[in-house]
PDB file of C-alpha atoms in Angstrom:
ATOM      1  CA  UNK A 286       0.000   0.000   0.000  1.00 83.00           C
ATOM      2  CA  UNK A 287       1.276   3.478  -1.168  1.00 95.00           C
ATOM      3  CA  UNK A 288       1.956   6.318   1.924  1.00 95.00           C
ATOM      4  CA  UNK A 289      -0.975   7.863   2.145  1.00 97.00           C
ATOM      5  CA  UNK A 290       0.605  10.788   3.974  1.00 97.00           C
ATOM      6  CA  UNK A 291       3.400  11.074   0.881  1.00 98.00           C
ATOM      7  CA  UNK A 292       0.585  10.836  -1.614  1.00 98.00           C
ATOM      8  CA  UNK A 293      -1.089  13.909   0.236  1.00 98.00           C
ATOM      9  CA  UNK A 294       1.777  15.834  -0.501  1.00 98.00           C
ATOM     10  CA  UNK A 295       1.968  15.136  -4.020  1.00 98.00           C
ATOM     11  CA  UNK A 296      -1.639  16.661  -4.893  1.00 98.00           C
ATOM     12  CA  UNK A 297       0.572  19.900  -5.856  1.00 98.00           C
ATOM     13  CA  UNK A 298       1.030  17.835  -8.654  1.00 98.00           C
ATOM     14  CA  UNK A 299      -2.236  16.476  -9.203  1.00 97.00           C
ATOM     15  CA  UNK A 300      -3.843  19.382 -12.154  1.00 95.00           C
ATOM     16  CA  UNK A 301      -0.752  20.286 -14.049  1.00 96.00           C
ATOM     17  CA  UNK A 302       1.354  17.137 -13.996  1.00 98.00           C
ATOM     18  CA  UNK A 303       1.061  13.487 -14.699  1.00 98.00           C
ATOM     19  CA  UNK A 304       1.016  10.982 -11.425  1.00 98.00           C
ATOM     20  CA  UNK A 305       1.525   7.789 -11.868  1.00 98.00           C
ATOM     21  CA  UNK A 306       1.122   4.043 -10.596  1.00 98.00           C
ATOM     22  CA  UNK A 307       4.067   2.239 -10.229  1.00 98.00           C
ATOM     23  CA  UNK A 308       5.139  -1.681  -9.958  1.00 97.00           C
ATOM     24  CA  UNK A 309       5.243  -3.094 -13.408  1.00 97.00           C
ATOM     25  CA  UNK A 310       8.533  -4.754 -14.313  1.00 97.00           C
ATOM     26  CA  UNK A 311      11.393  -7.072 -13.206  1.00 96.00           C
ATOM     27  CA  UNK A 312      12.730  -4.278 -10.834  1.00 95.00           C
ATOM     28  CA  UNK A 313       9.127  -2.871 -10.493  1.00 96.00           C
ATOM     29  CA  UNK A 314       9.827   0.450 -11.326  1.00 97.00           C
ATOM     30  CA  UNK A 315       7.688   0.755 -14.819  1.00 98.00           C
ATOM     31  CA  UNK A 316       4.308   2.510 -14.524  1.00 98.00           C
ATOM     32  CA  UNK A 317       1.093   0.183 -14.456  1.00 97.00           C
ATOM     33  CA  UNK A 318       0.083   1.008 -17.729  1.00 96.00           C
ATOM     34  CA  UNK A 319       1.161   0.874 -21.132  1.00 96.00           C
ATOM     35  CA  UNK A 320       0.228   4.487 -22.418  1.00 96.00           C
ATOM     36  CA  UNK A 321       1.429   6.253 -19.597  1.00 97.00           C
ATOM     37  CA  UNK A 322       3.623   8.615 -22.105  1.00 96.00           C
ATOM     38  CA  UNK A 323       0.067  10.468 -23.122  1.00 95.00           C
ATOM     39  CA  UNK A 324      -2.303   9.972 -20.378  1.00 95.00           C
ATOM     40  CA  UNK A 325      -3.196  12.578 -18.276  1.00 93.00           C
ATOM     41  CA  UNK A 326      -2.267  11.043 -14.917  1.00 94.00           C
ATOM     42  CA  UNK A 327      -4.235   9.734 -11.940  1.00 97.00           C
ATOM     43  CA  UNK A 328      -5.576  11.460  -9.223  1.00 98.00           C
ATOM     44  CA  UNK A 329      -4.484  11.441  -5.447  1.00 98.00           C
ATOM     45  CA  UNK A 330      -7.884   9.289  -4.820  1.00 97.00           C
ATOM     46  CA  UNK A 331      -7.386   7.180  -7.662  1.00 97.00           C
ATOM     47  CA  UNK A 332      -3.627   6.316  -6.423  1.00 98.00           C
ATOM     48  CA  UNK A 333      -4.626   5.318  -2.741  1.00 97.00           C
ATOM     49  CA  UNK A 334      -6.659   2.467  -4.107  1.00 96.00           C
ATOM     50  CA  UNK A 335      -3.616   0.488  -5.304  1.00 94.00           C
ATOM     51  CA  UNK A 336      -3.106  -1.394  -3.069  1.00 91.00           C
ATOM     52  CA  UNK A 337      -0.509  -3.833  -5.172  1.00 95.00           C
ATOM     53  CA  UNK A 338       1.509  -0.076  -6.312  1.00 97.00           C
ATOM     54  CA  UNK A 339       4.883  -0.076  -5.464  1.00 97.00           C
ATOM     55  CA  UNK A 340       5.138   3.510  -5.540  1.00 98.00           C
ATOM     56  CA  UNK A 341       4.155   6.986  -7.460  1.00 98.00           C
ATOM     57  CA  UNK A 342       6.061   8.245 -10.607  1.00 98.00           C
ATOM     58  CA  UNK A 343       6.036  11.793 -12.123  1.00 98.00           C
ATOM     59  CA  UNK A 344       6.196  12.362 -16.316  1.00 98.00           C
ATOM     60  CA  UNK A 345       8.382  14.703 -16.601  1.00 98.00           C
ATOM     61  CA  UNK A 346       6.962  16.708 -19.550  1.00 95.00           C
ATOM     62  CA  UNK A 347       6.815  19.900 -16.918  1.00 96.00           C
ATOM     63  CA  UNK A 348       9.165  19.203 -14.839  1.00 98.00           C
ATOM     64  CA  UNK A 349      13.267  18.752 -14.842  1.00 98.00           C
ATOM     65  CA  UNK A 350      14.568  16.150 -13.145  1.00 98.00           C
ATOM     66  CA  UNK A 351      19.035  15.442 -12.256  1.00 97.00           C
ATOM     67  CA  UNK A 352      19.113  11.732 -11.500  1.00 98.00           C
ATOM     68  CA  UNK A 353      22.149  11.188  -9.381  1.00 97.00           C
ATOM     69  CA  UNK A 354      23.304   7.606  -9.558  1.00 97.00           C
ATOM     70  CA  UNK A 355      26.403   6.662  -7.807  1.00 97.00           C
ATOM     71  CA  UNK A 356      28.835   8.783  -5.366  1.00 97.00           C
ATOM     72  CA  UNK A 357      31.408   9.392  -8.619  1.00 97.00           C
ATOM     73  CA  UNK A 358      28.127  11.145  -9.778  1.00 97.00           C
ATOM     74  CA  UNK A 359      27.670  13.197  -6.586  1.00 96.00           C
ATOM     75  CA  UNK A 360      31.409  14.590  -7.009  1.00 95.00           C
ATOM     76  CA  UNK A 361      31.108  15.525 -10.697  1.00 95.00           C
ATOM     77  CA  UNK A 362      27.563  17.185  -9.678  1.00 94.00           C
ATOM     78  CA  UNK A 363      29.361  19.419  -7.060  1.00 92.00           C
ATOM     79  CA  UNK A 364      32.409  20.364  -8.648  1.00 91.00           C
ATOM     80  CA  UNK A 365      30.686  21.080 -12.316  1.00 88.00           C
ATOM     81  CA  UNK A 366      26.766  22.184 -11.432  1.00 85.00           C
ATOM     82  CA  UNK A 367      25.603  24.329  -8.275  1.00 78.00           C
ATOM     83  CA  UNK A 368      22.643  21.737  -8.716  1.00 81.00           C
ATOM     84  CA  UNK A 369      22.843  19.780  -5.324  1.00 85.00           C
ATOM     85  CA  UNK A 370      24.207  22.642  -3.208  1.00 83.00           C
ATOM     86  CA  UNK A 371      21.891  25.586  -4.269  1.00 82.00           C
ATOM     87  CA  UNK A 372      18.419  26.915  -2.751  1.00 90.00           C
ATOM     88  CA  UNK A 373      16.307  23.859  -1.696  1.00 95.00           C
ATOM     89  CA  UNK A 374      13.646  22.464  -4.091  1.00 97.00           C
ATOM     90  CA  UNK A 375      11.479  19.186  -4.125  1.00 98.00           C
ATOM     91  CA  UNK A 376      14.535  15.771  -4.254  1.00 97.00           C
ATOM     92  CA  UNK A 377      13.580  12.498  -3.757  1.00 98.00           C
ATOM     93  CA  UNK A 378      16.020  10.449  -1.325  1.00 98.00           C
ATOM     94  CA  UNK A 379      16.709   6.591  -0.508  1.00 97.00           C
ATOM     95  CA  UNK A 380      16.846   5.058   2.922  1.00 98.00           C
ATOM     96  CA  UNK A 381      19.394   2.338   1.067  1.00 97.00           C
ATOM     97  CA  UNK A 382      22.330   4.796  -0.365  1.00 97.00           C
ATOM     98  CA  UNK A 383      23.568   8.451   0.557  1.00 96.00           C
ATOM     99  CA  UNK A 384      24.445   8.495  -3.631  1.00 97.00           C
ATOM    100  CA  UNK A 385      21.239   7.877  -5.177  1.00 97.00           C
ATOM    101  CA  UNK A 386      19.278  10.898  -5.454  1.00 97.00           C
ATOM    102  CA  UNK A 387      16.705  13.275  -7.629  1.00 98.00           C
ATOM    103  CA  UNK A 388      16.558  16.661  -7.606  1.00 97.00           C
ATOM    104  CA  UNK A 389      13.227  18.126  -9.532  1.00 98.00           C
ATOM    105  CA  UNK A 390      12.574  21.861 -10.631  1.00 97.00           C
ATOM    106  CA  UNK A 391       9.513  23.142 -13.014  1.00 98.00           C
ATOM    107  CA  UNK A 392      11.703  25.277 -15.645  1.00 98.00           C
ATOM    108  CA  UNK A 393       9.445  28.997 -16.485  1.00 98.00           C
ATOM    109  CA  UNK A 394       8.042  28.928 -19.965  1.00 97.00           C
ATOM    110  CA  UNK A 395      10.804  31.267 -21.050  1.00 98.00           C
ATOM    111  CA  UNK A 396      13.361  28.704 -19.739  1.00 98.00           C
ATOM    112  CA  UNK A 397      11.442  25.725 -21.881  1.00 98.00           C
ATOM    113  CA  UNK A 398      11.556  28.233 -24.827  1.00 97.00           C
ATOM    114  CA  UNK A 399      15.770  27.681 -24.288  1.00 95.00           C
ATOM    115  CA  UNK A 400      16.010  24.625 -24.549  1.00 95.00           C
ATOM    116  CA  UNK A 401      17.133  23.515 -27.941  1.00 92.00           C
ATOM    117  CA  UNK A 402      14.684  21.658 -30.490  1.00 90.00           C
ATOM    118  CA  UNK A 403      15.927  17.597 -30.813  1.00 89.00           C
ATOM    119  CA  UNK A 404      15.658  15.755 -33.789  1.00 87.00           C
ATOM    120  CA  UNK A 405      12.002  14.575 -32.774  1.00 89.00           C
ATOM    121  CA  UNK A 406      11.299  18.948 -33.475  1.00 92.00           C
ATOM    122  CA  UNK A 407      10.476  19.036 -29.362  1.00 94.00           C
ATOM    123  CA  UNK A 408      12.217  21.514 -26.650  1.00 95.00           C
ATOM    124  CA  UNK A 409      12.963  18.331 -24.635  1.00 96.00           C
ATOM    125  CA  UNK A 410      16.203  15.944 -23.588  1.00 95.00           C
ATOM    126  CA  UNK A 411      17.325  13.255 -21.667  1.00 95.00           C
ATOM    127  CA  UNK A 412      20.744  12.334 -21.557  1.00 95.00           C
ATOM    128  CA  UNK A 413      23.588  11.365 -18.819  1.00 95.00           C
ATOM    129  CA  UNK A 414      27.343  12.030 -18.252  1.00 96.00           C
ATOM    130  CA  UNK A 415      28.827   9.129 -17.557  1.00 96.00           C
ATOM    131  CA  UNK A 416      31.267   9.405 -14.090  1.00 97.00           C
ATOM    132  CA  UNK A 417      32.482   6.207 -13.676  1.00 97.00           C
ATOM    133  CA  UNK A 418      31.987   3.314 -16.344  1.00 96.00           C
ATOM    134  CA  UNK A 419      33.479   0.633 -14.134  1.00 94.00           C
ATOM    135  CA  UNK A 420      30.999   1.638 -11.273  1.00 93.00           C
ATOM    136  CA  UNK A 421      27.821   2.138 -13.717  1.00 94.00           C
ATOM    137  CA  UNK A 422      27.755   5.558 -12.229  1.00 98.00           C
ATOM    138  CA  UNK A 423      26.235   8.648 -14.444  1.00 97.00           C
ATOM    139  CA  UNK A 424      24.771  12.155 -13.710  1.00 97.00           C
ATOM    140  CA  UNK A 425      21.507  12.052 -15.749  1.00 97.00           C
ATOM    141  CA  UNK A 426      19.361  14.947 -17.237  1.00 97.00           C
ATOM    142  CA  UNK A 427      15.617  14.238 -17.751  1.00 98.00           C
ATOM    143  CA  UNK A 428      13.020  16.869 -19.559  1.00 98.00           C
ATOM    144  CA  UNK A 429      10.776  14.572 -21.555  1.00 97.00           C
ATOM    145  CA  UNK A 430       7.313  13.492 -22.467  1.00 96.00           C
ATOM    146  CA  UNK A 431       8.712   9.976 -22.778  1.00 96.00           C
ATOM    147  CA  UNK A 432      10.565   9.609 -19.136  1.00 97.00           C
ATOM    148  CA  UNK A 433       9.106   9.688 -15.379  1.00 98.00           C
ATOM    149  CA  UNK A 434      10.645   9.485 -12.320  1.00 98.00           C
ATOM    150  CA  UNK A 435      10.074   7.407  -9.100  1.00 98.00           C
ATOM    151  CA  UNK A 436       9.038  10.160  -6.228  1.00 98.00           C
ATOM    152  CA  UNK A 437       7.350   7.970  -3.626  1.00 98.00           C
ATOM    153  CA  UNK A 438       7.306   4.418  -2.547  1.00 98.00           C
ATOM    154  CA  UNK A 439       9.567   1.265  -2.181  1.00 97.00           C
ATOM    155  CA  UNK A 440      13.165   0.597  -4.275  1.00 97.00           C
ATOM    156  CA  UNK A 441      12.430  -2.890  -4.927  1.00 96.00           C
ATOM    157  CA  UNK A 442      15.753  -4.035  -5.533  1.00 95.00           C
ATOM    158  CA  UNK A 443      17.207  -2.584  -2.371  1.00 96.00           C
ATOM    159  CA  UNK A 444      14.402  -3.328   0.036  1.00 96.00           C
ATOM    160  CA  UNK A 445      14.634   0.062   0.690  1.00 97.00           C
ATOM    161  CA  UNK A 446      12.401   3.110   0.292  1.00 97.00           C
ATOM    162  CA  UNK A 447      11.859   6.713  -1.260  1.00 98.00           C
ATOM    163  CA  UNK A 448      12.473   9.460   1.740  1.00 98.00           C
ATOM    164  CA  UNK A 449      11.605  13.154   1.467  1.00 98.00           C
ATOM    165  CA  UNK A 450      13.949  15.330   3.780  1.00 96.00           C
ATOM    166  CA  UNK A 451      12.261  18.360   5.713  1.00 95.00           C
ATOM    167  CA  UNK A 452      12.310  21.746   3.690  1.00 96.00           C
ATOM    168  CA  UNK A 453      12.586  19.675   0.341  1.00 97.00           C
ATOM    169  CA  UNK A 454       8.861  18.466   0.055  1.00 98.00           C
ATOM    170  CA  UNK A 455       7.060  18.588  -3.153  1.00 98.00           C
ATOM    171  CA  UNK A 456       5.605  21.639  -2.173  1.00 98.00           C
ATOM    172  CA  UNK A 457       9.225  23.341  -2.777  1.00 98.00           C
ATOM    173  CA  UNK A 458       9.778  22.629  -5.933  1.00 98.00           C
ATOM    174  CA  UNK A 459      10.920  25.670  -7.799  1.00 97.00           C
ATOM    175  CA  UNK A 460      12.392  26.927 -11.326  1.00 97.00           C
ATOM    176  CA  UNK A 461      16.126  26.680 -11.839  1.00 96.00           C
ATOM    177  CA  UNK A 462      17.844  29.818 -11.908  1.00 94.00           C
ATOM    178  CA  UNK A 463      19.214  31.291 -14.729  1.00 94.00           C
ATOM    179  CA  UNK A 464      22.944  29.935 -13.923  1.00 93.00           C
ATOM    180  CA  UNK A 465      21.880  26.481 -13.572  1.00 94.00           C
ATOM    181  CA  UNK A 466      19.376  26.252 -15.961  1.00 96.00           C
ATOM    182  CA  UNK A 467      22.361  27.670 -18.334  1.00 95.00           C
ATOM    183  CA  UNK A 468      24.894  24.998 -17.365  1.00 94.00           C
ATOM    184  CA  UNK A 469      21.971  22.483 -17.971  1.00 96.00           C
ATOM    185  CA  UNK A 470      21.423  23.807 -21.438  1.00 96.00           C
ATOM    186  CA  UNK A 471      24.845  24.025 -22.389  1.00 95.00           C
ATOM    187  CA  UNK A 472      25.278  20.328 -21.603  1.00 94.00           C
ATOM    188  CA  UNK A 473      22.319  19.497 -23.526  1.00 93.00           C
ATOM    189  CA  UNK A 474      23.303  21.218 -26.616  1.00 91.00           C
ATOM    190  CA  UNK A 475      26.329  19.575 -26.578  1.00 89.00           C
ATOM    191  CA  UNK A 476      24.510  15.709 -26.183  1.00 84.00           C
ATOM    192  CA  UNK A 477      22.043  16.920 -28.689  1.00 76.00           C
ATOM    193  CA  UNK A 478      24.866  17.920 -31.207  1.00 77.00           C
ATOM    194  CA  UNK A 479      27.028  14.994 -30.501  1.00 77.00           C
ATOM    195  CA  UNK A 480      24.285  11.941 -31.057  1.00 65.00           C
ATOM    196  CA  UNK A 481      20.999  11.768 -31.914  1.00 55.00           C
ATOM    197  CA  UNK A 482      17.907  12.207 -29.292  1.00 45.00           C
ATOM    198  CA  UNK A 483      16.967   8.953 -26.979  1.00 46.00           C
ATOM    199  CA  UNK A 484      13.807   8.152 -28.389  1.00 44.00           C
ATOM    200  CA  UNK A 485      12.876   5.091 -26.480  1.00 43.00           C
ATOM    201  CA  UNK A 486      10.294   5.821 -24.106  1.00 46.00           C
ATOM    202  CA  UNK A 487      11.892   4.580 -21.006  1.00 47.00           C
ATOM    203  CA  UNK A 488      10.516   3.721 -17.855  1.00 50.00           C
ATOM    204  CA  UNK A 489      12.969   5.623 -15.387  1.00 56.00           C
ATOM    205  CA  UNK A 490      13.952   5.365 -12.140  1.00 58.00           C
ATOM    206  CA  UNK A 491      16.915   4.754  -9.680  1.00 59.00           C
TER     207      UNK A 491
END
């Protein structure tokens, strides 16, 4: 059964973003449904009557999302982006690693408007930066209709869980500045010049 208290806090999500079941999947981190790139999302109400959800995913269509994945990735983040260290927004924890971690923003319209058109003809990306390929450790960059995001529940694979740390609640999440949403676009022109768009609609995660 999904945390009904969590799930409270994510109705600031509930009219202008997509929520989502999740537990499909060998790791159980794939949303419950097979369209889940174009639906419009489920409801707080809806969501606390899975009872066999794992946890609650966010499209990130709106929203930007760094997906820090390894402690290689946390020193890269720090020493090249002001990402992890600036003012607080809305990042998603896990009770099984201090190196595994999501930090979420909702870019302004102008800010979308920067971002640079892929080969698909969208303002979105989704890309990572490798930080150590022995360790499977990468920095990733999510702003896609074809991507969500784990924000509340169990990591399967860990037997861990999600965590939310005080002043960081969904209810902070805010727009990027203009210096990090400029690194941020400056890394995804280069990945957008250097190989073509991911199109695969992935599942997402960590």
């Amino acid at each position: 059964m999904l945390n009904h208290f969590e799930l409270d806090q994510l109705k600031v999500f509930e009219k202008s973003d997509c929520l989502l079941p999740i537990g499909w999947g060998h790791s159980k981190k794939a949303p419950m449904l097979f369209d889940w790139p174009i639906v419009e999302g489920y409801t707080i109400e809806q969501l606390k009557k899975f009872n066999n959800a794992y946890g609650v995913g966010i499209r990130l269509n709106n929203i930007f999302c760094l997906d820090i994945d390894g402690s290689s990735a946390v020193k890269w983040a720090r020493a090249k982006m002001n990402l992890l260290d600036g003012e607080h927004t809305f990042e998603v924890h896990r009770t099984t690693s201090p190196y595994h971690s999501k930090y979420l923003f909702r870019p302004t319209e102008e800010q979308i408007e920067g971002i640079p058109i892929n080969d698909q003809g969208k303002r979105e990306f989704q890309f990572k930066v490798v930080t150590s390929e022995t360790a499977g450790e990468a920095a990733e960059f999510f702003f896609s209709s074809g991507r969500q995001v784990i924000v509340s529940g169990k990591h399967f694979s860990s037997g861990g869980e999600y965590r939310w740390l005080k002043g960081r609640f969904p209810k902070d999440i805010r727009p990027p500045s203009d210096e990090e949403w400029g690194k941020v676009i400056s890394l995804a022109k280069e990945k957008i010049e250097s190989k073509p768009h991911i199109s695969k609609r992935a599942s997402g995660g960590s």
